Amino acid sequence: QKEVEQNSGPLSVPEGAIASLNCTYSDRVSQSFFWYRQYSGKSPELIMSIYSNGDKEDGRFTAQLNKASQYVSLLIRDSQPSDSATYLCAVNAQGAQKLVFGQGTRLTINP
Amino acid sequence: DGGITQSPKYLFRKEGQNVTLSCEQNLNHDAMYWYRQDPGQGLRLIYYSQIVNDFQKGDIAEGYSVSREKKESFPLTVTSAQKNPTAFYLCASSIGGGGDAEAFFGQGTRLTVV
């Protein structure tokens, strides 16, 4: 079982709709969770971090964490064509010294 | 401006050559990381360092070497033992080790074997 799993997509969403990206992780003691956005040919940029159960909102982005289900998600409201990118989920484990990344979900927003 | 600088942006290597990728940060971060990304794939950890003069192997360390002689610098050498080095290499840093802190990336080095 991979440590961090994401659906590789592609996920296609119409402009203005809500895009929902999901991530599951295997290490039950994971404490910190991050979402990165990566445009084609570019390096990843951090868009959200979440550390406790529940929702965290930042503009059009909402991260949701459920530690009991070992599940973290990212919602993008009012999707724009500029949101088209690959979204990477990253997880650490308590006491671990590294971030582990999922394989990323490619998102396409259709005008 | 604070940030992470990787150089060069593009690098071409002949078969059998060692090459060194540079990574410098002026964020005063303790932890630094090297990842490899292949087309359509996620990031795989090569090496990481939480403190000067100390580093640990990641998941795919074979064929690579690193040093951490200064806090701000974490160069990666791709040796001739790495049989398939063509990839996008990303350096990252975070304020502390442990993976709890947010990691920020440099612009990457695209390495191609010719």
PDB file of C-alpha atoms in Angstrom:
ATOM      1  CA  GLN A   1       0.000   0.000   0.000  1.00  0.00           C
ATOM      2  CA  LYS A   2       1.340   3.402  -0.953  1.00  0.00           C
ATOM      3  CA  GLU A   3       1.849   5.799   1.915  1.00  0.00           C
ATOM      4  CA  VAL A   4      -0.130   8.569   0.208  1.00  0.00           C
ATOM      5  CA  GLU A   5      -2.646   7.857  -2.542  1.00  0.00           C
ATOM      6  CA  GLN A   6      -4.408  10.159  -4.947  1.00  0.00           C
ATOM      7  CA  ASN A   7      -6.496   9.516  -8.014  1.00  0.00           C
ATOM      8  CA  SER A   8      -4.190  10.510 -10.875  1.00  0.00           C
ATOM      9  CA  GLY A   9      -7.111  11.767 -12.960  1.00  0.00           C
ATOM     10  CA  PRO A  10      -7.470  13.590 -15.185  1.00  0.00           C
ATOM     11  CA  LEU A  11     -10.333  15.283 -13.396  1.00  0.00           C
ATOM     12  CA  SER A  12     -12.365  17.548 -15.631  1.00  0.00           C
ATOM     13  CA  VAL A  13     -14.624  20.228 -14.103  1.00  0.00           C
ATOM     14  CA  PRO A  14     -16.617  22.990 -15.808  1.00  0.00           C
ATOM     15  CA  GLU A  15     -15.699  26.570 -15.066  1.00  0.00           C
ATOM     16  CA  GLY A  16     -17.517  27.926 -12.039  1.00  0.00           C
ATOM     17  CA  ALA A  17     -18.160  24.503 -10.515  1.00  0.00           C
ATOM     18  CA  ILE A  18     -16.588  22.992  -7.403  1.00  0.00           C
ATOM     19  CA  ALA A  19     -13.536  20.795  -7.918  1.00  0.00           C
ATOM     20  CA  SER A  20     -13.019  18.103  -5.298  1.00  0.00           C
ATOM     21  CA  LEU A  21      -9.623  16.451  -4.872  1.00  0.00           C
ATOM     22  CA  ASN A  22      -9.059  13.541  -2.532  1.00  0.00           C
ATOM     23  CA  CYS A  23      -6.113  11.978  -0.763  1.00  0.00           C
ATOM     24  CA  THR A  24      -5.772   9.017   1.586  1.00  0.00           C
ATOM     25  CA  TYR A  25      -2.779   8.123   3.720  1.00  0.00           C
ATOM     26  CA  SER A  26      -1.659   4.965   5.442  1.00  0.00           C
ATOM     27  CA  ASP A  27       0.245   6.193   8.507  1.00  0.00           C
ATOM     28  CA  ARG A  28      -2.337   6.590  11.240  1.00  0.00           C
ATOM     29  CA  VAL A  29      -0.125   8.911  13.300  1.00  0.00           C
ATOM     30  CA  SER A  30       0.335  11.479  10.529  1.00  0.00           C
ATOM     31  CA  GLN A  31      -0.001  14.981  11.908  1.00  0.00           C
ATOM     32  CA  SER A  32       0.575  17.471   9.126  1.00  0.00           C
ATOM     33  CA  PHE A  33      -1.055  17.647   5.715  1.00  0.00           C
ATOM     34  CA  PHE A  34      -0.325  19.884   2.762  1.00  0.00           C
ATOM     35  CA  TRP A  35      -1.720  20.604  -0.674  1.00  0.00           C
ATOM     36  CA  TYR A  36       0.566  21.822  -3.435  1.00  0.00           C
ATOM     37  CA  ARG A  37      -0.320  23.053  -6.896  1.00  0.00           C
ATOM     38  CA  GLN A  38       2.054  22.349  -9.779  1.00  0.00           C
ATOM     39  CA  TYR A  39       1.682  23.879 -13.195  1.00  0.00           C
ATOM     40  CA  SER A  40       3.176  21.971 -16.109  1.00  0.00           C
ATOM     41  CA  GLY A  41       6.951  22.325 -16.178  1.00  0.00           C
ATOM     42  CA  LYS A  42       7.037  24.309 -12.926  1.00  0.00           C
ATOM     43  CA  SER A  43       7.841  23.498  -9.326  1.00  0.00           C
ATOM     44  CA  PRO A  44       5.138  22.840  -6.711  1.00  0.00           C
ATOM     45  CA  GLU A  45       3.754  25.765  -4.740  1.00  0.00           C
ATOM     46  CA  LEU A  46       2.101  25.401  -1.362  1.00  0.00           C
ATOM     47  CA  ILE A  47      -1.561  26.378  -1.320  1.00  0.00           C
ATOM     48  CA  MET A  48      -2.935  24.899   1.904  1.00  0.00           C
ATOM     49  CA  SER A  49      -1.775  23.278   5.118  1.00  0.00           C
ATOM     50  CA  ILE A  50      -4.017  21.602   7.690  1.00  0.00           C
ATOM     51  CA  TYR A  51      -3.162  20.072  11.039  1.00  0.00           C
ATOM     52  CA  SER A  52      -6.430  19.324  12.844  1.00  0.00           C
ATOM     53  CA  ASN A  53      -9.688  17.624  12.000  1.00  0.00           C
ATOM     54  CA  GLY A  54     -12.300  19.684  10.218  1.00  0.00           C
ATOM     55  CA  ASP A  55     -12.284  22.325   7.535  1.00  0.00           C
ATOM     56  CA  LYS A  56      -9.853  25.127   6.822  1.00  0.00           C
ATOM     57  CA  GLU A  57     -10.811  27.801   4.343  1.00  0.00           C
ATOM     58  CA  ASP A  58      -8.595  30.196   2.425  1.00  0.00           C
ATOM     59  CA  GLY A  59     -10.333  32.157  -0.289  1.00  0.00           C
ATOM     60  CA  ARG A  60     -11.750  29.740  -2.854  1.00  0.00           C
ATOM     61  CA  PHE A  61      -9.864  26.818  -1.315  1.00  0.00           C
ATOM     62  CA  THR A  62     -11.073  24.586   1.519  1.00  0.00           C
ATOM     63  CA  ALA A  63      -9.027  21.755   2.972  1.00  0.00           C
ATOM     64  CA  GLN A  64     -10.855  19.040   4.882  1.00  0.00           C
ATOM     65  CA  LEU A  65      -9.190  16.570   7.229  1.00  0.00           C
ATOM     66  CA  ASN A  66     -10.637  13.416   8.768  1.00  0.00           C
ATOM     67  CA  LYS A  67      -7.946  11.607  10.751  1.00  0.00           C
ATOM     68  CA  ALA A  68     -10.255   8.751  11.746  1.00  0.00           C
ATOM     69  CA  SER A  69     -10.781   7.915   8.079  1.00  0.00           C
ATOM     70  CA  GLN A  70      -7.213   8.885   7.143  1.00  0.00           C
ATOM     71  CA  TYR A  71      -8.545  11.176   4.480  1.00  0.00           C
ATOM     72  CA  VAL A  72      -7.756  14.714   3.409  1.00  0.00           C
ATOM     73  CA  SER A  73      -9.421  16.625   0.609  1.00  0.00           C
ATOM     74  CA  LEU A  74      -9.199  19.944  -1.199  1.00  0.00           C
ATOM     75  CA  LEU A  75     -12.227  21.776  -2.535  1.00  0.00           C
ATOM     76  CA  ILE A  76     -11.863  24.563  -5.073  1.00  0.00           C
ATOM     77  CA  ARG A  77     -14.962  26.726  -5.388  1.00  0.00           C
ATOM     78  CA  ASP A  78     -15.833  28.790  -8.458  1.00  0.00           C
ATOM     79  CA  SER A  79     -13.192  26.932 -10.478  1.00  0.00           C
ATOM     80  CA  GLN A  80     -11.266  29.004 -12.989  1.00  0.00           C
ATOM     81  CA  PRO A  81      -9.256  27.875 -16.039  1.00  0.00           C
ATOM     82  CA  SER A  82      -6.157  29.114 -14.169  1.00  0.00           C
ATOM     83  CA  ASP A  83      -6.797  26.377 -11.593  1.00  0.00           C
ATOM     84  CA  SER A  84      -5.912  23.773 -14.227  1.00  0.00           C
ATOM     85  CA  ALA A  85      -2.817  22.079 -12.798  1.00  0.00           C
ATOM     86  CA  THR A  86      -1.653  18.991 -10.970  1.00  0.00           C
ATOM     87  CA  TYR A  87      -2.475  18.987  -7.263  1.00  0.00           C
ATOM     88  CA  LEU A  88      -0.136  17.132  -4.936  1.00  0.00           C
ATOM     89  CA  CYS A  89      -1.057  15.922  -1.479  1.00  0.00           C
ATOM     90  CA  ALA A  90       1.794  15.676   1.047  1.00  0.00           C
ATOM     91  CA  VAL A  91       1.732  14.050   4.462  1.00  0.00           C
ATOM     92  CA  ASN A  92       4.165  13.683   7.314  1.00  0.00           C
ATOM     93  CA  ALA A  93       4.103  11.265  10.203  1.00  0.00           C
ATOM     94  CA  GLN A  94       4.653  12.228  13.780  1.00  0.00           C
ATOM     95  CA  GLY A  95       8.322  11.782  14.491  1.00  0.00           C
ATOM     96  CA  ALA A  96       9.142  11.218  10.845  1.00  0.00           C
ATOM     97  CA  GLN A  97      11.578  13.559   9.248  1.00  0.00           C
ATOM     98  CA  LYS A  98      10.205  13.830   5.771  1.00  0.00           C
ATOM     99  CA  LEU A  99       7.204  14.747   3.695  1.00  0.00           C
ATOM    100  CA  VAL A 100       5.712  11.999   1.564  1.00  0.00           C
ATOM    101  CA  PHE A 101       3.896  13.008  -1.606  1.00  0.00           C
ATOM    102  CA  GLY A 102       1.098  11.365  -3.511  1.00  0.00           C
ATOM    103  CA  GLN A 103       1.364  10.973  -7.275  1.00  0.00           C
ATOM    104  CA  GLY A 104      -0.835  14.007  -7.873  1.00  0.00           C
ATOM    105  CA  THR A 105      -4.218  14.594  -9.499  1.00  0.00           C
ATOM    106  CA  ARG A 106      -4.324  16.404 -12.814  1.00  0.00           C
ATOM    107  CA  LEU A 107      -7.207  18.881 -12.841  1.00  0.00           C
ATOM    108  CA  THR A 108      -8.596  20.532 -15.960  1.00  0.00           C
ATOM    109  CA  ILE A 109     -11.142  23.353 -15.747  1.00  0.00           C
ATOM    110  CA  ASN A 110     -13.167  23.638 -18.934  1.00  0.00           C
ATOM    111  CA  PRO A 111     -14.338  27.125 -19.962  1.00  0.00           C
TER     112      PRO A 111
ATOM    113  CA  ASP B   1      14.452  38.451  -1.838  1.00  0.00           C
ATOM    114  CA  GLY B   2      14.294  35.326   0.285  1.00  0.00           C
ATOM    115  CA  GLY B   3      14.000  32.051  -1.475  1.00  0.00           C
ATOM    116  CA  ILE B   4      15.474  28.843  -2.788  1.00  0.00           C
ATOM    117  CA  THR B   5      17.710  28.976  -5.831  1.00  0.00           C
ATOM    118  CA  GLN B   6      18.491  25.951  -7.939  1.00  0.00           C
ATOM    119  CA  SER B   7      21.009  25.970 -10.728  1.00  0.00           C
ATOM    120  CA  PRO B   8      21.319  25.285 -13.511  1.00  0.00           C
ATOM    121  CA  LYS B   9      17.755  25.261 -14.821  1.00  0.00           C
ATOM    122  CA  TYR B  10      18.683  22.782 -17.557  1.00  0.00           C
ATOM    123  CA  LEU B  11      21.566  20.312 -17.469  1.00  0.00           C
ATOM    124  CA  PHE B  12      22.762  17.798 -20.003  1.00  0.00           C
ATOM    125  CA  ARG B  13      24.902  14.861 -18.973  1.00  0.00           C
ATOM    126  CA  LYS B  14      26.807  12.381 -21.009  1.00  0.00           C
ATOM    127  CA  GLU B  15      26.672   8.733 -20.105  1.00  0.00           C
ATOM    128  CA  GLY B  16      29.179   7.906 -17.366  1.00  0.00           C
ATOM    129  CA  GLN B  17      29.572  11.473 -16.101  1.00  0.00           C
ATOM    130  CA  ASN B  18      28.921  12.777 -12.618  1.00  0.00           C
ATOM    131  CA  VAL B  19      27.052  16.064 -12.401  1.00  0.00           C
ATOM    132  CA  THR B  20      26.261  18.305  -9.444  1.00  0.00           C
ATOM    133  CA  LEU B  21      23.036  20.235  -8.987  1.00  0.00           C
ATOM    134  CA  SER B  22      23.165  23.324  -6.820  1.00  0.00           C
ATOM    135  CA  CYS B  23      20.592  24.324  -4.198  1.00  0.00           C
ATOM    136  CA  GLU B  24      20.974  27.452  -2.069  1.00  0.00           C
ATOM    137  CA  GLN B  25      18.468  29.001   0.344  1.00  0.00           C
ATOM    138  CA  ASN B  26      18.538  32.272   2.260  1.00  0.00           C
ATOM    139  CA  LEU B  27      15.460  31.561   4.374  1.00  0.00           C
ATOM    140  CA  ASN B  28      17.500  30.408   7.375  1.00  0.00           C
ATOM    141  CA  HIS B  29      15.731  27.050   7.151  1.00  0.00           C
ATOM    142  CA  ASP B  30      17.234  24.110   8.995  1.00  0.00           C
ATOM    143  CA  ALA B  31      15.847  21.312   6.817  1.00  0.00           C
ATOM    144  CA  MET B  32      16.541  20.743   3.135  1.00  0.00           C
ATOM    145  CA  TYR B  33      15.321  18.063   0.749  1.00  0.00           C
ATOM    146  CA  TRP B  34      15.959  16.689  -2.719  1.00  0.00           C
ATOM    147  CA  TYR B  35      13.132  15.154  -4.736  1.00  0.00           C
ATOM    148  CA  ARG B  36      13.011  13.576  -8.146  1.00  0.00           C
ATOM    149  CA  GLN B  37       9.979  13.839 -10.421  1.00  0.00           C
ATOM    150  CA  ASP B  38       9.471  11.756 -13.551  1.00  0.00           C
ATOM    151  CA  PRO B  39       6.879  12.710 -16.193  1.00  0.00           C
ATOM    152  CA  GLY B  40       3.342  12.273 -14.911  1.00  0.00           C
ATOM    153  CA  GLN B  41       4.596  11.101 -11.532  1.00  0.00           C
ATOM    154  CA  GLY B  42       4.680  12.446  -8.013  1.00  0.00           C
ATOM    155  CA  LEU B  43       7.749  13.429  -6.041  1.00  0.00           C
ATOM    156  CA  ARG B  44      10.147  10.817  -4.719  1.00  0.00           C
ATOM    157  CA  LEU B  45      12.555  11.679  -1.917  1.00  0.00           C
ATOM    158  CA  ILE B  46      16.250  11.231  -2.664  1.00  0.00           C
ATOM    159  CA  TYR B  47      18.004  12.715   0.396  1.00  0.00           C
ATOM    160  CA  TYR B  48      17.148  15.057   3.210  1.00  0.00           C
ATOM    161  CA  SER B  49      19.045  16.964   5.859  1.00  0.00           C
ATOM    162  CA  GLN B  50      17.795  18.443   9.108  1.00  0.00           C
ATOM    163  CA  ILE B  51      21.038  20.009  10.254  1.00  0.00           C
ATOM    164  CA  VAL B  52      24.460  20.939   8.984  1.00  0.00           C
ATOM    165  CA  ASN B  53      26.834  18.008   8.507  1.00  0.00           C
ATOM    166  CA  ASP B  54      24.037  15.460   8.743  1.00  0.00           C
ATOM    167  CA  PHE B  55      21.781  13.928   6.111  1.00  0.00           C
ATOM    168  CA  GLN B  56      19.665  10.825   5.580  1.00  0.00           C
ATOM    169  CA  LYS B  57      18.799   8.663   2.609  1.00  0.00           C
ATOM    170  CA  GLY B  58      15.319   8.921   1.218  1.00  0.00           C
ATOM    171  CA  ASP B  59      13.467   6.328  -0.804  1.00  0.00           C
ATOM    172  CA  ILE B  60      15.638   6.417  -3.939  1.00  0.00           C
ATOM    173  CA  ALA B  61      19.166   7.384  -2.774  1.00  0.00           C
ATOM    174  CA  GLU B  62      21.081   4.871  -4.901  1.00  0.00           C
ATOM    175  CA  GLY B  63      23.259   6.596  -7.468  1.00  0.00           C
ATOM    176  CA  TYR B  64      23.090   9.972  -5.714  1.00  0.00           C
ATOM    177  CA  SER B  65      25.205  11.735  -3.103  1.00  0.00           C
ATOM    178  CA  VAL B  66      24.822  14.947  -1.115  1.00  0.00           C
ATOM    179  CA  SER B  67      26.687  17.147   1.324  1.00  0.00           C
ATOM    180  CA  ARG B  68      25.550  19.714   3.895  1.00  0.00           C
ATOM    181  CA  GLU B  69      28.606  21.715   4.857  1.00  0.00           C
ATOM    182  CA  LYS B  70      26.685  24.982   5.197  1.00  0.00           C
ATOM    183  CA  LYS B  71      23.176  25.645   6.418  1.00  0.00           C
ATOM    184  CA  GLU B  72      22.214  27.432   3.228  1.00  0.00           C
ATOM    185  CA  SER B  73      23.592  24.913   0.740  1.00  0.00           C
ATOM    186  CA  PHE B  74      22.627  21.322  -0.117  1.00  0.00           C
ATOM    187  CA  PRO B  75      24.176  20.207  -3.424  1.00  0.00           C
ATOM    188  CA  LEU B  76      23.161  16.939  -5.084  1.00  0.00           C
ATOM    189  CA  THR B  77      25.569  14.872  -7.173  1.00  0.00           C
ATOM    190  CA  VAL B  78      24.116  12.481  -9.713  1.00  0.00           C
ATOM    191  CA  THR B  79      26.740   9.818 -10.174  1.00  0.00           C
ATOM    192  CA  SER B  80      27.387   7.473 -13.070  1.00  0.00           C
ATOM    193  CA  ALA B  81      25.866   4.725 -10.932  1.00  0.00           C
ATOM    194  CA  GLN B  82      22.426   6.279 -11.454  1.00  0.00           C
ATOM    195  CA  LYS B  83      21.279   4.380 -14.525  1.00  0.00           C
ATOM    196  CA  ASN B  84      18.269   6.481 -15.432  1.00  0.00           C
ATOM    197  CA  PRO B  85      18.972  10.042 -14.285  1.00  0.00           C
ATOM    198  CA  THR B  86      16.795  11.917 -16.774  1.00  0.00           C
ATOM    199  CA  ALA B  87      14.212  13.673 -14.594  1.00  0.00           C
ATOM    200  CA  PHE B  88      13.112  16.934 -13.005  1.00  0.00           C
ATOM    201  CA  TYR B  89      15.005  17.525  -9.739  1.00  0.00           C
ATOM    202  CA  LEU B  90      13.462  19.656  -7.024  1.00  0.00           C
ATOM    203  CA  CYS B  91      15.098  21.056  -3.936  1.00  0.00           C
ATOM    204  CA  ALA B  92      12.985  22.161  -0.991  1.00  0.00           C
ATOM    205  CA  SER B  93      13.533  23.586   2.458  1.00  0.00           C
ATOM    206  CA  SER B  94      11.514  23.979   5.639  1.00  0.00           C
ATOM    207  CA  ILE B  95      12.044  25.916   8.821  1.00  0.00           C
ATOM    208  CA  GLY B  96      12.497  22.722  10.822  1.00  0.00           C
ATOM    209  CA  GLY B  97      12.848  19.060  10.228  1.00  0.00           C
ATOM    210  CA  GLY B  98      10.252  16.466  11.109  1.00  0.00           C
ATOM    211  CA  GLY B  99       8.043  17.210   8.142  1.00  0.00           C
ATOM    212  CA  ASP B 100       5.700  19.244  10.331  1.00  0.00           C
ATOM    213  CA  ALA B 101       6.669  22.513   8.776  1.00  0.00           C
ATOM    214  CA  GLU B 102       5.658  23.703   5.353  1.00  0.00           C
ATOM    215  CA  ALA B 103       8.232  22.994   2.677  1.00  0.00           C
ATOM    216  CA  PHE B 104       8.996  25.447  -0.097  1.00  0.00           C
ATOM    217  CA  PHE B 105      10.528  24.540  -3.436  1.00  0.00           C
ATOM    218  CA  GLY B 106      13.121  25.943  -5.756  1.00  0.00           C
ATOM    219  CA  GLN B 107      12.435  26.260  -9.472  1.00  0.00           C
ATOM    220  CA  GLY B 108      13.926  22.875 -10.310  1.00  0.00           C
ATOM    221  CA  THR B 109      16.671  21.502 -12.531  1.00  0.00           C
ATOM    222  CA  ARG B 110      15.758  19.465 -15.567  1.00  0.00           C
ATOM    223  CA  LEU B 111      18.489  16.885 -16.193  1.00  0.00           C
ATOM    224  CA  THR B 112      18.769  15.064 -19.494  1.00  0.00           C
ATOM    225  CA  VAL B 113      21.213  12.319 -20.430  1.00  0.00           C
ATOM    226  CA  VAL B 114      22.534  12.695 -23.955  1.00  0.00           C
TER     227      VAL B 114
END
